[in-house]
Short mmCIF file of C-alpha atoms and ligand atoms in Angstrom, two decimals:
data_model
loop_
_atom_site.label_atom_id
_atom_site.label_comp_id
_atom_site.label_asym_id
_atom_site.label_seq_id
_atom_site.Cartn_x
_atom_site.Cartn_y
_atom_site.Cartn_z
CA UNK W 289 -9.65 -69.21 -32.21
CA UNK W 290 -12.31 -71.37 -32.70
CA UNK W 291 -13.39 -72.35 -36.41
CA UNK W 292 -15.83 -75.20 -36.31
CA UNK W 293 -17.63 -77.55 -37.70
CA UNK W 294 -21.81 -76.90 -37.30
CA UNK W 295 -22.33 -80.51 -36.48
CA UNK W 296 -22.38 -80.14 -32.65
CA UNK W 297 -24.13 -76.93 -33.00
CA UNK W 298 -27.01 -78.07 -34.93
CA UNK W 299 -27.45 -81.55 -32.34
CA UNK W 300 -28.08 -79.24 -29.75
CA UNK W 301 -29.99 -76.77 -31.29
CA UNK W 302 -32.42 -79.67 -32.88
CA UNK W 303 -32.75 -80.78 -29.16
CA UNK W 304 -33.47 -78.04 -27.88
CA UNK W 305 -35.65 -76.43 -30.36
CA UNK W 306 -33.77 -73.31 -31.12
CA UNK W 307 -31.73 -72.26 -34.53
CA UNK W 308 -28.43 -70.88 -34.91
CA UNK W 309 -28.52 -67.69 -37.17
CA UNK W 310 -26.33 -67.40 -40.09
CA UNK W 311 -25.07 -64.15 -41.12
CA UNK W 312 -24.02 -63.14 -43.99
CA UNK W 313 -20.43 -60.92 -44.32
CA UNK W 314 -19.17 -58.70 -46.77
CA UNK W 315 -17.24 -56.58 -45.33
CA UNK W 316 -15.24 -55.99 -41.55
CA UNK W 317 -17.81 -53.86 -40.15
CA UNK W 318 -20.54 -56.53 -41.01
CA UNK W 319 -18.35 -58.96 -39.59
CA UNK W 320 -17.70 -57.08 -36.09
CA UNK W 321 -21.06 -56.36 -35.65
CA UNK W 322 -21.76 -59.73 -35.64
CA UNK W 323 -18.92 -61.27 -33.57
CA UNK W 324 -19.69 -58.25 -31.20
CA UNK W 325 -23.46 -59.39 -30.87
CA UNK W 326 -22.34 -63.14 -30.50
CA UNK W 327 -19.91 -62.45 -28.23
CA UNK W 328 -22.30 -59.88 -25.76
CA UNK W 329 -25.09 -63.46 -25.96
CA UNK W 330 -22.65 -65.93 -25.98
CA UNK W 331 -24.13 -67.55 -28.97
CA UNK W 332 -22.81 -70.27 -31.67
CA UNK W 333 -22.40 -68.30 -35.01
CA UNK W 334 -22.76 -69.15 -38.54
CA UNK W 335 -20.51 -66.12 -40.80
CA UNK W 336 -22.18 -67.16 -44.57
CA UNK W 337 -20.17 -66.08 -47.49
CA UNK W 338 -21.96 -66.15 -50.70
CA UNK W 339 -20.45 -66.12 -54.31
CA UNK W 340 -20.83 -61.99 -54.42
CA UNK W 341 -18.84 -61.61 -51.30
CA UNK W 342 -16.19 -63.57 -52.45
CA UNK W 343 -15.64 -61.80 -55.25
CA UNK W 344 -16.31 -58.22 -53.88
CA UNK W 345 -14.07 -58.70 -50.66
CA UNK W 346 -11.84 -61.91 -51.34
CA UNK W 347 -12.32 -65.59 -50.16
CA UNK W 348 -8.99 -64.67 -48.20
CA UNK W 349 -9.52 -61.29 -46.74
CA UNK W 350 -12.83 -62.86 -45.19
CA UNK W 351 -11.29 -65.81 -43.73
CA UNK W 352 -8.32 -63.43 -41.72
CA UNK W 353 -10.89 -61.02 -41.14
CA UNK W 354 -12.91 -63.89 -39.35
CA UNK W 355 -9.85 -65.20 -37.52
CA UNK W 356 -8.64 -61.61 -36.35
CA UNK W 357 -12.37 -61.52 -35.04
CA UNK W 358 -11.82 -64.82 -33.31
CA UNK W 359 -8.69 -63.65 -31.50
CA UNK W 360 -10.90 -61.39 -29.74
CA UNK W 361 -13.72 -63.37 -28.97
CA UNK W 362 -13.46 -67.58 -28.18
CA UNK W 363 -17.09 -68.33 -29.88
CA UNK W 364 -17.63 -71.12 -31.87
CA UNK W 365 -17.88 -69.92 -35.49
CA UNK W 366 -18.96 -72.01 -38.79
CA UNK W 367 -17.73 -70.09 -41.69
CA UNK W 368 -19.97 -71.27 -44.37
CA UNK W 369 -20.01 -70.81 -48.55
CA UNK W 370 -23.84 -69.82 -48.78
CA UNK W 371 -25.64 -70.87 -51.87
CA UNK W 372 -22.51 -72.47 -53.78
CA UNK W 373 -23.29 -72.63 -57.78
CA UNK W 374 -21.50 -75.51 -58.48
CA UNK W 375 -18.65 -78.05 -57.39
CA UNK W 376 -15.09 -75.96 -58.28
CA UNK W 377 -16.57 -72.63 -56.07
CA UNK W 378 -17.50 -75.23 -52.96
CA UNK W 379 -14.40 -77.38 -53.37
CA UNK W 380 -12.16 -73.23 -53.44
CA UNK W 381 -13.95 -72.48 -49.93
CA UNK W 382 -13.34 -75.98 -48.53
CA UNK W 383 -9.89 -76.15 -49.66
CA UNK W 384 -9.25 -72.52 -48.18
CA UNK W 385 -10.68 -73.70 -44.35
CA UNK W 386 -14.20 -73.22 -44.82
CA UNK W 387 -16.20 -76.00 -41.86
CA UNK W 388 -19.31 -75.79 -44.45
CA UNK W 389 -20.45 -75.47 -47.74
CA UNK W 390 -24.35 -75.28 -49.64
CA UNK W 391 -24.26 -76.64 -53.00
CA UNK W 392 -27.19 -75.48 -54.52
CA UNK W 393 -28.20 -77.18 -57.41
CA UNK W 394 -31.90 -76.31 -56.41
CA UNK W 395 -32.40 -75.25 -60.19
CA UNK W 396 -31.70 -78.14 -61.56
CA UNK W 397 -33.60 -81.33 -62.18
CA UNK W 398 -33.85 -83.43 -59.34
CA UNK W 399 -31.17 -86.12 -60.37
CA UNK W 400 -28.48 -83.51 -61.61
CA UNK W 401 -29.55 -82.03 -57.86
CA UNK W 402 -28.67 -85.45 -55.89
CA UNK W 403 -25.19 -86.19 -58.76
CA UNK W 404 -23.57 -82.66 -57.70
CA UNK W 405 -24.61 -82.51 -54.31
CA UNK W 406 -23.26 -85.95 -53.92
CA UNK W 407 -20.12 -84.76 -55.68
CA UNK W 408 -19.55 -82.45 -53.38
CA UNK W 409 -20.48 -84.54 -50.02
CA UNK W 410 -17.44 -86.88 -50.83
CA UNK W 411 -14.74 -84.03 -51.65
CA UNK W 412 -16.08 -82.09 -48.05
CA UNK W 413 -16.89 -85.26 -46.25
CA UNK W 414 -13.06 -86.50 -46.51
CA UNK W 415 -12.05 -83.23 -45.19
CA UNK W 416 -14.70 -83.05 -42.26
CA UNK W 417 -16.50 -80.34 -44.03
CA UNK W 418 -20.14 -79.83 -43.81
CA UNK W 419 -22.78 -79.34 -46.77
CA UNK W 420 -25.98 -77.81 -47.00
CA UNK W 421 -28.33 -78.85 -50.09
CA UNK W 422 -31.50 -77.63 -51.23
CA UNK W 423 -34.61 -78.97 -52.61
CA UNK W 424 -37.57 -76.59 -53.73
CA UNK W 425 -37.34 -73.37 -55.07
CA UNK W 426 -37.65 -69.93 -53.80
CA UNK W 427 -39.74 -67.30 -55.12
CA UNK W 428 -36.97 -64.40 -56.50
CA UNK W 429 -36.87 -61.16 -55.11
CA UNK W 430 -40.13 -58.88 -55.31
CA UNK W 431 -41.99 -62.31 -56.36
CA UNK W 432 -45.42 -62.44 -55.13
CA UNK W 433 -44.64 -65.93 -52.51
CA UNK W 434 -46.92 -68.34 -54.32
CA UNK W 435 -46.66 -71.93 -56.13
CA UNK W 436 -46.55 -70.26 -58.92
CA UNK W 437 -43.03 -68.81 -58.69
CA UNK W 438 -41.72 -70.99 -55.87
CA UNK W 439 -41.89 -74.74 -55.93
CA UNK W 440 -42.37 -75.92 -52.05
CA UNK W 441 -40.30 -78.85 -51.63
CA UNK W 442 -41.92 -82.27 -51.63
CA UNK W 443 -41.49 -84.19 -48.32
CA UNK W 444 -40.78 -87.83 -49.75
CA UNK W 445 -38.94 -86.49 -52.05
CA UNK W 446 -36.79 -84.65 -49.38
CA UNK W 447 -36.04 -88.27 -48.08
CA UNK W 448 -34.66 -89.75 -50.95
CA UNK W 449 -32.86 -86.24 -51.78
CA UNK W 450 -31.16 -86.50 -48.44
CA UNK W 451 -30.36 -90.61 -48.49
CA UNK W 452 -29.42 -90.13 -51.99
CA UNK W 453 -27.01 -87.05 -52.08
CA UNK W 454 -25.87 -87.59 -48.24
CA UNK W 455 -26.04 -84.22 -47.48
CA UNK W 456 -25.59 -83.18 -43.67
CA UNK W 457 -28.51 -80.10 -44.07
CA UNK W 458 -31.45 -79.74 -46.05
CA UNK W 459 -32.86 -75.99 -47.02
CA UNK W 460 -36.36 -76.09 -47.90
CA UNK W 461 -38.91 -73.99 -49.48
CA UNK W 462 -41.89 -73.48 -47.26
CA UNK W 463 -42.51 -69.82 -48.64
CA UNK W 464 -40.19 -67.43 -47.65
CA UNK W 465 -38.01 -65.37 -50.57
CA UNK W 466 -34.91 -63.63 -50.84
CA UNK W 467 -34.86 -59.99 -50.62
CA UNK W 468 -36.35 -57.70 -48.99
CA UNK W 469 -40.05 -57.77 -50.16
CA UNK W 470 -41.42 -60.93 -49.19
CA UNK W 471 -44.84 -60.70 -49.16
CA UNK W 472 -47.42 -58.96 -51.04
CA UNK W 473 -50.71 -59.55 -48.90
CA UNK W 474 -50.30 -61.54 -45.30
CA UNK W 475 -47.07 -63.33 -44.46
CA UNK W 476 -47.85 -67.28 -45.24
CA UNK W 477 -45.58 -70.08 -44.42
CA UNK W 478 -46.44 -73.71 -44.74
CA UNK W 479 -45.45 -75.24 -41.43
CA UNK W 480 -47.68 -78.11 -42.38
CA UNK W 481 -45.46 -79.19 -45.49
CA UNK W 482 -42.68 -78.36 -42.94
CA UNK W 483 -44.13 -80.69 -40.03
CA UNK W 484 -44.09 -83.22 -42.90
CA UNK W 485 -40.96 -83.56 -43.75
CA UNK W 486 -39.12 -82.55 -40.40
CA UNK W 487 -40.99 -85.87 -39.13
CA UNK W 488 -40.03 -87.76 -42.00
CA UNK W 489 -36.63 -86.72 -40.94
CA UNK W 490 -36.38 -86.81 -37.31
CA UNK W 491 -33.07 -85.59 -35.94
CA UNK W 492 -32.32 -83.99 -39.46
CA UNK W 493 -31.75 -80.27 -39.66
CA UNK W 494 -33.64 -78.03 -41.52
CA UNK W 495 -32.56 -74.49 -43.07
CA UNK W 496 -34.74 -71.65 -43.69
CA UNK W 497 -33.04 -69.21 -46.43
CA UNK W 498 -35.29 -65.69 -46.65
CA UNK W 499 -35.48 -65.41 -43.03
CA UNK W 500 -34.93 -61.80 -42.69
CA UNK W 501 -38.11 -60.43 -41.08
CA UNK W 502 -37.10 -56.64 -42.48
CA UNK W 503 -37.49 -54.49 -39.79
CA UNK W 504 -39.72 -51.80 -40.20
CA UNK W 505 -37.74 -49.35 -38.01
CA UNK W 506 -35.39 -49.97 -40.57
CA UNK W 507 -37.54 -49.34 -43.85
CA UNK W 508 -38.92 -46.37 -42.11
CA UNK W 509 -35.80 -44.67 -41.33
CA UNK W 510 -34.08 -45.49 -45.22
CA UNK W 511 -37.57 -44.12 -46.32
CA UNK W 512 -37.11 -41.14 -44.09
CA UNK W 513 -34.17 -39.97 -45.42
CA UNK W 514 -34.13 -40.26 -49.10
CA UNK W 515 -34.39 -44.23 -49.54
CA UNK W 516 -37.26 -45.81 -51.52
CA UNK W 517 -38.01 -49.05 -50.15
CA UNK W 518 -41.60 -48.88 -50.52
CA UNK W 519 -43.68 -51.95 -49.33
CA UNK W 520 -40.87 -53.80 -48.18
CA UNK W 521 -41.41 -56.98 -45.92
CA UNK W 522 -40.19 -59.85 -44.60
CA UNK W 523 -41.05 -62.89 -42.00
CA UNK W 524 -43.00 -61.94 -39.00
CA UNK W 525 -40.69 -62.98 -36.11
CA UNK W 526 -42.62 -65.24 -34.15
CA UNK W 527 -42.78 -67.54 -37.68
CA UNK W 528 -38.80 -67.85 -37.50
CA UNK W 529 -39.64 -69.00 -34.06
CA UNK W 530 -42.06 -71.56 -35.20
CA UNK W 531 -39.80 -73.23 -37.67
CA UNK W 532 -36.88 -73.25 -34.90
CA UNK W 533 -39.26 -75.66 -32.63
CA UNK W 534 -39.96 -77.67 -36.24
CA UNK W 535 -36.68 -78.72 -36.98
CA UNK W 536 -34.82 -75.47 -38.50
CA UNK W 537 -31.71 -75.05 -37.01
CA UNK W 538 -30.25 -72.47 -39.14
CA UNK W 539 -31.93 -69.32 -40.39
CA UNK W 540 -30.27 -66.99 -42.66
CA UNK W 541 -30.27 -63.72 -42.64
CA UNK W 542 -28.65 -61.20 -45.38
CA UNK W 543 -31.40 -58.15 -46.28
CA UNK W 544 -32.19 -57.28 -42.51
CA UNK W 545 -28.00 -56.60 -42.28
CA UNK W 546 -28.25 -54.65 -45.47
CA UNK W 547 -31.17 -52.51 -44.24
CA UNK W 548 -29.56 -51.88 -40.41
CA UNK W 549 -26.71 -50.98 -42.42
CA UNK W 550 -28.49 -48.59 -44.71
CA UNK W 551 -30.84 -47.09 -42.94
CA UNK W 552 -28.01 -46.15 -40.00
CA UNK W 553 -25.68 -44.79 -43.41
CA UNK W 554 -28.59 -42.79 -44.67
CA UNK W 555 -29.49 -41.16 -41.35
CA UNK W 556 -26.10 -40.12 -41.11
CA UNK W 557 -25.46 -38.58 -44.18
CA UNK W 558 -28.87 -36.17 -43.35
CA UNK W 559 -28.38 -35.33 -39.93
CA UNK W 560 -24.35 -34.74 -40.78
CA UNK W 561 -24.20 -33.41 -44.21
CA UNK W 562 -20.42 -31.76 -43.56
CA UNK W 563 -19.23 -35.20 -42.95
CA UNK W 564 -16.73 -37.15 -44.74
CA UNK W 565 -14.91 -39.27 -42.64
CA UNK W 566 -16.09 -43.07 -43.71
CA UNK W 567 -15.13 -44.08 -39.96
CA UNK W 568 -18.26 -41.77 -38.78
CA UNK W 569 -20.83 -43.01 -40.83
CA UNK W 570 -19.37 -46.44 -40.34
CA UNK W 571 -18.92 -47.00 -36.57
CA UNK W 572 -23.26 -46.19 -36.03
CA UNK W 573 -23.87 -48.89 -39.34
CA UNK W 574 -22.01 -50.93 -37.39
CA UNK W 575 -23.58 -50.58 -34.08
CA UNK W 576 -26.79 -50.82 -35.96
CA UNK W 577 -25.91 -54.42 -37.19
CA UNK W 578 -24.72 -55.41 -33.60
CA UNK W 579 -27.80 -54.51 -32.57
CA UNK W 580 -30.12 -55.87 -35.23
CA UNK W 581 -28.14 -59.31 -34.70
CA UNK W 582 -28.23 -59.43 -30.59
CA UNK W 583 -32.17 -59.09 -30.89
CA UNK W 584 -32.29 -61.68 -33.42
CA UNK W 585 -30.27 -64.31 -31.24
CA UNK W 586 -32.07 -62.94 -27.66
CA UNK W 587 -35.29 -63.02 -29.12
CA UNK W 588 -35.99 -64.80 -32.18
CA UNK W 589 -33.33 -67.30 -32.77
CA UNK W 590 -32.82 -68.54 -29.10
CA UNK W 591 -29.25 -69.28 -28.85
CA UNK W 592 -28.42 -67.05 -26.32
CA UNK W 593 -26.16 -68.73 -24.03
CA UNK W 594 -25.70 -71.84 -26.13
CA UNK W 595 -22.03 -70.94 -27.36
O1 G3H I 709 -29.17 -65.56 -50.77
C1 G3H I 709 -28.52 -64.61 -51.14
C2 G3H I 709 -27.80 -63.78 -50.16
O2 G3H I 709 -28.64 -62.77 -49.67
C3 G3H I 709 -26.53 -63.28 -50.74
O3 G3H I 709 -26.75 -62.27 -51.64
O4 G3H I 709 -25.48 -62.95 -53.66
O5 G3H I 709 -26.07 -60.54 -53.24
O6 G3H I 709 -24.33 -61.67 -51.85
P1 G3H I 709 -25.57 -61.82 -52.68
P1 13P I 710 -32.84 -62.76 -46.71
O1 13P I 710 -32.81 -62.07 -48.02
O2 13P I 710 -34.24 -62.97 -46.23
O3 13P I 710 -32.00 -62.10 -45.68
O4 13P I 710 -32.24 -64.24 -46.93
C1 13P I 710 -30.86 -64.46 -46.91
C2 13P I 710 -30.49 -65.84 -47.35
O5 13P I 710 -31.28 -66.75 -47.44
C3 13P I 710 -29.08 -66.06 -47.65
O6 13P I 710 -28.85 -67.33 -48.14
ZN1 ZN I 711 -30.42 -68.11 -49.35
#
């Protein structure tokens, strides 16, 4: 078994100019898919558990589903609270064995920002925990990506965020959104503003939240049979491997599991309307999410090999 903390994977992955991919779980098919993909590339993982999944499966049952993974499998995992609200919900996932934790007081003024990430930095950092911050804002889901619903972070003020708060990770807005409809017109990131502040930060790593570059096998196929996902769209792949070489070591992915997942579930349920054994439809979502995860880390991420 092998819970760690990211700090070894990120020095390597900074050096090298690749990102680890952060997952996020909900449920033990989500979470063998994963392991399963990481284990076929022998690649560092990061399992991310945000507030949602902790309340739909249990801050427990993910943690022993993630260790019975682990007997399987040696890899090094980070099992990481993504986008914690506030101090008590970060301080519950360090104090239950969690190696990481974001605080994200990204919504909040910039000094109530640096007081609860700080807050959080010395509970963790006495217990060898990692946290993740963010400054900037993302644009919300089905948001048209511009400045005027997403507030790119500011690269001096990413400095003094980072000195100030002492926070191991920084997520910053550069463009990218949660969900699964991204962008209305042409995909637009600003690796300049990210050049900026990666330089301003040298051997600091990044995070890039809204990296899921939604498939559109995916969309097609939960379009085909009876979704409606429209015009949805995500980061072109060859971005996420721009921002690896600029100082992102972590990319996070959530929608592009949810649409493997989906789109595999809703195939399923056409082609085999007589079925109702959950293990049938389950097993091929699954597979789907192993899949969708060993092309990310083979070619997008590029941590193959780097466990
Ligand atoms: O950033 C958000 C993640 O995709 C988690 O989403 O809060 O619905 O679990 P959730
Ligand atoms: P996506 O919605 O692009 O998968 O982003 C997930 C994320 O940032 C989780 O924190
Ligand atoms: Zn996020």
């Amino acid at each position: 078994m092998h819970i760690t903390n990211p700090r070894a994977m990120f020095e390597r992955a900074y050096a090298e100019g690749y990102a680890v991919g952060a997952f996020n779980v909900n449920n033990m098919e989500i979470i063998q898919g994963i392991m399963q993909a990481g284990a076929a590339e022998h690649a560092p993982l990061i399992l991310q558990v945000s507030a949602g999944a902790r309340k739909y499966a249990g801050q427990n049952y993910i943690m022993k589903l993630v260790e019975a993974a682990l007997m399987d499998d040696d890899l090094p995992v980070v099992v990481h609270l993504d986008h914690g609200p506030d101090f008590e919900l970060c301080k519950a996932c360090i104090d239950g064995g969690f190696t990481s934790v974001m605080i994200d007081g990204s919504h909040l003024p910039f000094e109530e920002n640096i007081a609860v990430t700080r807050r959080v930095v010395d509970y963790a950092h006495e217990r060898g925990v990692w946290v993740e911050a963010e400054l900037g804002k993302l644009a919300g889901v089905e948001e048209h990506v511009s400045s005027e619903h997403s507030v790119y972070t500011d690269p001096d003020q990413a400095v003094e965020f980072v000195q100030r708060s002492g926070c191991d990770s920084l997520a910053v807005a550069i463009g990218t959104s949660h969900g699964a409809y991204k962008f209305k017109g042409e995909a637009k990131l600003d690796f300049e503003r990210l050049d900026a502040i990666s330089a301003l930060l040298p051997g600091y790593p990044l995070v890039l939240h809204g990296a899921s570059s939604v498939p559109q096998e995916f969309v097609e196929m939960a379009n085909k049979y009876g979704g409606k996902l429209g015009s949805a769209r995500g980061v072109p792949e060859d971005m996420l491997r721009q921002a690896a070489r600029s100082g992102v070591c972590k990319i996070n992915i959530d929608s592009d599991i949810r649409l493997a997942m989906t789109a595999s579930i809703r195939r399923h349920f056409a082609e085999h309307p007589e079925e109702f054994d959950p293990r049938a439809y389950l097993k091929p979502a699954r597979e789907a999410v192993r899949d969708m995860v060993q092309h990310k880390i083979k070619h997008v991420l590029g941590c193959s090999g780097k466990a």
